[in-house]
Coordinates of C-alpha atoms and ligand atoms in Angstrom, one line a residue:
X1 CA 0.0 0.0 0.0
X2 CA 1.5 3.3 -1.1
X3 CA 1.7 6.3 1.2
X4 CA -0.3 9.3 0.1
X5 CA 1.9 12.4 -0.2
X6 CA 1.2 15.1 2.3
X7 CA 2.0 18.8 1.6
X8 CA 1.6 21.1 4.6
X9 CA 2.1 24.9 4.6
X10 CA 3.5 26.3 7.8
X11 CA 2.6 30.0 7.7
X12 CA 4.6 30.8 10.8
X13 CA 3.8 34.3 12.2
X14 CA 2.3 35.6 9.0
X15 CA -1.1 36.7 7.7
X16 CA -3.9 38.6 9.5
X17 CA -7.4 37.1 9.5
X18 CA -8.5 39.0 6.3
X19 CA -5.3 37.9 4.5
X20 CA -5.7 34.3 5.7
X21 CA -9.3 34.2 4.6
X22 CA -8.7 35.6 1.1
X23 CA -5.7 33.2 0.7
X24 CA -7.7 30.1 1.5
X25 CA -10.6 31.1 -0.7
X26 CA -8.2 31.4 -3.6
X27 CA -6.5 28.1 -2.6
X28 CA -9.7 26.3 -2.5
X29 CA -10.7 27.3 -6.0
X30 CA -7.2 26.4 -7.3
X31 CA -7.4 23.0 -5.9
X32 CA -10.8 21.8 -7.0
X33 CA -10.6 18.1 -7.9
X34 CA -7.7 17.6 -5.5
X35 CA -6.8 13.9 -5.4
X36 CA -3.8 11.7 -4.8
X37 CA -2.3 14.2 -2.3
X38 CA -3.2 15.5 1.1
X39 CA -2.9 19.2 1.7
X40 CA -3.0 21.2 4.9
X41 CA -2.5 24.9 5.8
X42 CA -1.2 25.8 9.3
X43 CA -2.1 29.5 10.0
X44 CA -1.5 31.3 13.2
X45 CA -3.9 30.5 16.1
X46 CA -6.0 33.7 15.4
X47 CA -6.9 32.6 11.9
X48 CA -7.6 28.9 12.5
X49 CA -11.4 29.1 13.0
X50 CA -12.2 31.4 10.1
X51 CA -9.9 29.4 7.8
X52 CA -11.4 26.1 8.9
X53 CA -14.8 27.5 8.3
X54 CA -14.0 28.3 4.6
X55 CA -12.2 25.0 4.0
X56 CA -14.8 22.8 5.5
X57 CA -15.7 20.0 3.0
X58 CA -12.9 21.1 0.6
X59 CA -10.5 18.3 1.4
X60 CA -7.9 20.8 2.5
X61 CA -7.0 20.3 6.1
X62 CA -6.2 22.9 8.8
X63 CA -3.4 22.5 11.3
X64 CA -2.0 24.6 14.2
X65 CA 1.6 25.4 14.7
X66 CA 1.8 24.3 18.3
X67 CA -0.3 22.9 21.1
X68 CA -0.1 22.4 24.9
X69 CA -0.5 18.9 26.4
X70 CA -3.3 19.6 28.9
X71 CA -6.9 19.6 27.9
X72 CA -7.8 22.6 30.1
X73 CA -6.7 24.5 33.1
X74 CA -4.8 27.5 34.5
X75 CA -2.1 27.7 31.8
X76 CA -2.2 31.3 30.7
X77 CA -1.5 31.7 27.0
X78 CA -1.7 28.0 26.1
X79 CA -4.1 26.3 23.7
X80 CA -5.2 22.7 24.2
X81 CA -5.7 19.9 21.7
X82 CA -9.4 20.1 22.4
X83 CA -9.5 23.8 21.5
X84 CA -7.7 23.1 18.2
X85 CA -10.3 20.4 17.4
X86 CA -13.0 22.9 18.3
X87 CA -11.5 25.5 15.9
X88 CA -11.6 22.9 13.1
X89 CA -8.0 21.6 13.1
X90 CA -7.2 18.0 12.2
X91 CA -3.4 18.3 12.5
X92 CA -0.8 20.2 14.5
X93 CA 2.9 21.0 14.0
X94 CA 4.9 20.0 17.1
X95 CA 8.6 20.6 17.9
X96 CA 9.4 22.9 15.0
X97 CA 13.1 24.0 15.3
X98 CA 12.0 27.6 15.8
X99 CA 10.1 26.5 18.9
X100 CA 13.1 24.3 20.1
X101 CA 15.5 27.2 19.5
X102 CA 13.5 30.2 20.8
X103 CA 10.9 28.7 23.2
X104 CA 12.7 26.0 25.1
X105 CA 10.9 23.1 23.5
X106 CA 12.7 19.9 24.7
X107 CA 12.3 16.4 23.3
X108 CA 10.3 15.6 26.5
X109 CA 7.8 18.4 25.8
X110 CA 7.5 17.4 22.2
X111 CA 6.7 13.9 23.3
X112 CA 4.0 15.1 25.7
X113 CA 2.5 17.2 23.0
X114 CA 2.5 14.3 20.5
X115 CA 0.7 12.1 22.9
X116 CA -1.9 14.7 23.8
X117 CA -2.5 15.5 20.1
X118 CA -3.0 11.8 19.3
X119 CA -5.3 11.3 22.3
X120 CA -7.5 14.0 20.9
X121 CA -7.5 12.6 17.3
X122 CA -5.2 15.3 15.9
X123 CA -2.4 14.2 13.6
X124 CA 0.9 15.4 14.9
X125 CA 3.5 16.7 12.4
X126 CA 6.6 16.2 14.5
X127 CA 9.6 18.1 13.4
X128 CA 13.2 16.9 13.7
X129 CA 16.4 18.2 12.2
X130 CA 20.1 19.0 12.8
X131 CA 21.9 22.3 12.9
X132 CA 24.7 23.2 10.5
X133 CA 27.3 22.7 13.2
X134 CA 25.8 19.2 14.0
X135 CA 25.9 18.3 10.3
X136 CA 29.5 19.5 10.0
X137 CA 30.4 17.5 13.0
X138 CA 29.0 14.3 11.4
X139 CA 26.3 13.8 14.1
X140 CA 23.2 14.3 11.9
X141 CA 21.9 10.8 12.4
X142 CA 22.7 10.8 16.2
X143 CA 20.7 14.1 16.6
X144 CA 17.8 13.2 14.4
X145 CA 17.7 9.7 15.8
X146 CA 17.5 10.9 19.4
X147 CA 14.8 13.5 18.5
X148 CA 12.7 10.9 16.7
X149 CA 13.0 8.2 19.4
X150 CA 12.3 10.6 22.2
X151 CA 9.4 12.3 20.4
X152 CA 7.7 9.0 19.7
X153 CA 8.5 7.4 23.1
X154 CA 5.7 5.5 24.7
X155 CA 3.5 5.3 21.6
X156 CA 2.0 2.0 20.4
X157 CA 3.1 0.9 16.9
X158 CA -0.4 1.9 15.7
X159 CA -0.2 5.3 17.2
X160 CA 3.3 5.8 15.8
X161 CA 2.1 5.0 12.3
X162 CA -0.4 7.9 12.6
X163 CA 2.3 10.5 13.3
X164 CA 3.8 12.5 10.4
X165 CA 7.5 13.2 10.9
X166 CA 8.9 16.3 9.2
X167 CA 12.7 16.2 8.7
X168 CA 13.8 19.8 8.5
X169 CA 17.5 20.5 8.6
X170 CA 17.8 23.7 10.6
X171 CA 20.4 25.1 8.1
X172 CA 17.9 24.8 5.2
X173 CA 15.0 26.7 6.9
X174 CA 14.4 30.1 5.4
X175 CA 17.9 30.2 4.0
X176 CA 17.3 29.2 0.4
X177 CA 19.6 26.3 0.9
X178 CA 17.8 23.1 0.3
X179 CA 19.2 19.7 1.2
X180 CA 20.1 17.8 -1.9
X181 CA 17.5 15.2 -2.9
X182 CA 20.0 12.6 -2.0
X183 CA 20.9 14.1 1.4
X184 CA 17.2 14.4 2.3
X185 CA 16.5 10.9 1.1
X186 CA 19.4 9.5 3.1
X187 CA 18.3 11.0 6.4
X188 CA 14.6 10.2 5.9
X189 CA 15.5 6.6 5.0
X190 CA 17.5 6.5 8.2
X191 CA 14.5 7.8 10.2
X192 CA 12.3 5.1 8.6
X193 CA 14.9 2.4 9.5
X194 CA 14.8 3.6 13.1
X195 CA 11.0 3.5 13.2
X196 CA 11.3 0.0 11.8
X197 CA 13.7 -1.0 14.6
X198 CA 11.5 0.7 17.3
X199 CA 8.0 -0.2 16.1
X200 CA 8.3 -2.8 13.4
X201 CA 7.9 -3.0 9.6
X202 CA 4.2 -2.3 9.5
X203 CA 4.6 1.1 11.2
X204 CA 7.7 2.0 9.2
X205 CA 5.9 1.3 5.9
X206 CA 3.0 3.4 6.9
X207 CA 4.5 6.4 8.7
X208 CA 4.8 9.5 6.5
X209 CA 8.0 11.5 6.6
X210 CA 8.1 14.9 5.0
X211 CA 11.1 17.0 4.0
X212 CA 11.1 20.7 5.0
X213 CA 13.6 23.5 4.3
X214 CA 13.4 25.9 1.4
X215 CA 11.0 23.7 -0.6
X216 CA 10.0 25.6 -3.8
X217 CA 8.1 24.6 -7.0
X218 CA 11.4 24.2 -8.7
X219 CA 12.9 21.6 -6.3
X220 CA 9.8 19.9 -5.0
X221 CA 9.5 17.3 -7.8
X222 CA 13.0 16.0 -7.4
X223 CA 12.6 15.7 -3.6
X224 CA 9.2 14.0 -3.8
X225 CA 10.4 11.5 -6.4
X226 CA 12.7 10.0 -3.8
X227 CA 11.3 6.7 -2.4
X228 CA 11.2 7.7 1.3
X229 CA 10.1 11.3 1.0
X230 CA 6.4 11.4 1.5
X231 CA 5.7 15.1 1.2
X232 CA 6.9 18.5 2.3
X233 CA 6.5 21.0 5.1
X234 CA 6.7 24.3 3.4
X235 CA 7.4 27.7 5.0
X236 CA 7.9 30.7 2.8
X237 CA 6.6 29.2 -0.4
X238 CA 3.3 28.3 1.3
X239 CA 2.5 32.0 1.7
X240 CA 1.8 32.6 -2.0
X241 CA -0.8 30.8 -3.9
X242 CA 1.3 30.2 -7.0
X243 CA 4.3 28.7 -5.3
X244 CA 2.2 26.6 -2.9
X245 CA 0.0 25.2 -5.7
X246 CA 3.1 24.6 -7.7
X247 CA 4.5 22.4 -5.0
X248 CA 1.2 20.6 -4.6
X249 CA 1.1 19.9 -8.3
X250 CA 4.6 18.5 -8.1
X251 CA 3.2 15.9 -5.6
X252 CA 0.1 15.1 -7.7
X253 CA 0.7 16.1 -11.3
X254 CA -2.9 15.4 -12.3
X255 CA -4.3 18.4 -10.5
Ligands
LIG301 P1 11.1 27.5 4.5 O1 10.3 26.7 3.5 O2 10.7 29.0 4.5 O3 12.6 27.3 4.4 O4 10.6 27.0 6.0 C1 10.6 25.7 6.2 C2 9.9 25.4 7.5 O5 10.4 25.8 8.6 C3 8.6 24.8 7.5 O6 8.2 24.4 8.8

């Protein structure tokens, strides 16, 4: 059974509500007849509900960019998995390198968030990736392996199969430097072997692993043609209709 490619747009801290609404209206009409690829947009929290309202029934999913692990309580500023469901989300980005770097997100917190998202029926898009220094020191697999193992810790093989992993080398994010198709394939194949060792063949065959880091319409097809790369987590190029749709078309040329 083949894995359906999954293209998700991480808008980061961009777009007001009116900007988000007009973007997804246009996206929806560009993607009528969407098939053979899963697509999600991940706006800032403020735009989630209005965006989900417009995309309801369109086949385009909505995700958040972070989540807290408790369902409710005195946690000023946090948003729970239940609240994301309520706003119309079906997925959530967890452990993005910007959160690890600027907001103290540890592997342990990532793991708690992954578990909480799954418990609520949200698909976690769990990000892993090495820095440039780590790559230059030859410890990419060690770093990515530890992040993956810790992030998935305590899940059943069935639960792990439902996680989407996004391999995003930190040095390729927002820099215009993409990992070569071969470099991305190698690390992603390594992650799949690790999942195989931890959770067995069935999980490794089913789990989807995206590449992220300066994905553009021009480099998407080459990356997506690699056997273990199941999609893309797109930052900058997901903010414009033309480039985002170009990447989606690279995943499903029939659209
Ligand atoms: P860019 O596509 O802008 O490099 O961002 C990648 C990213 O961080 C997606 O989560």
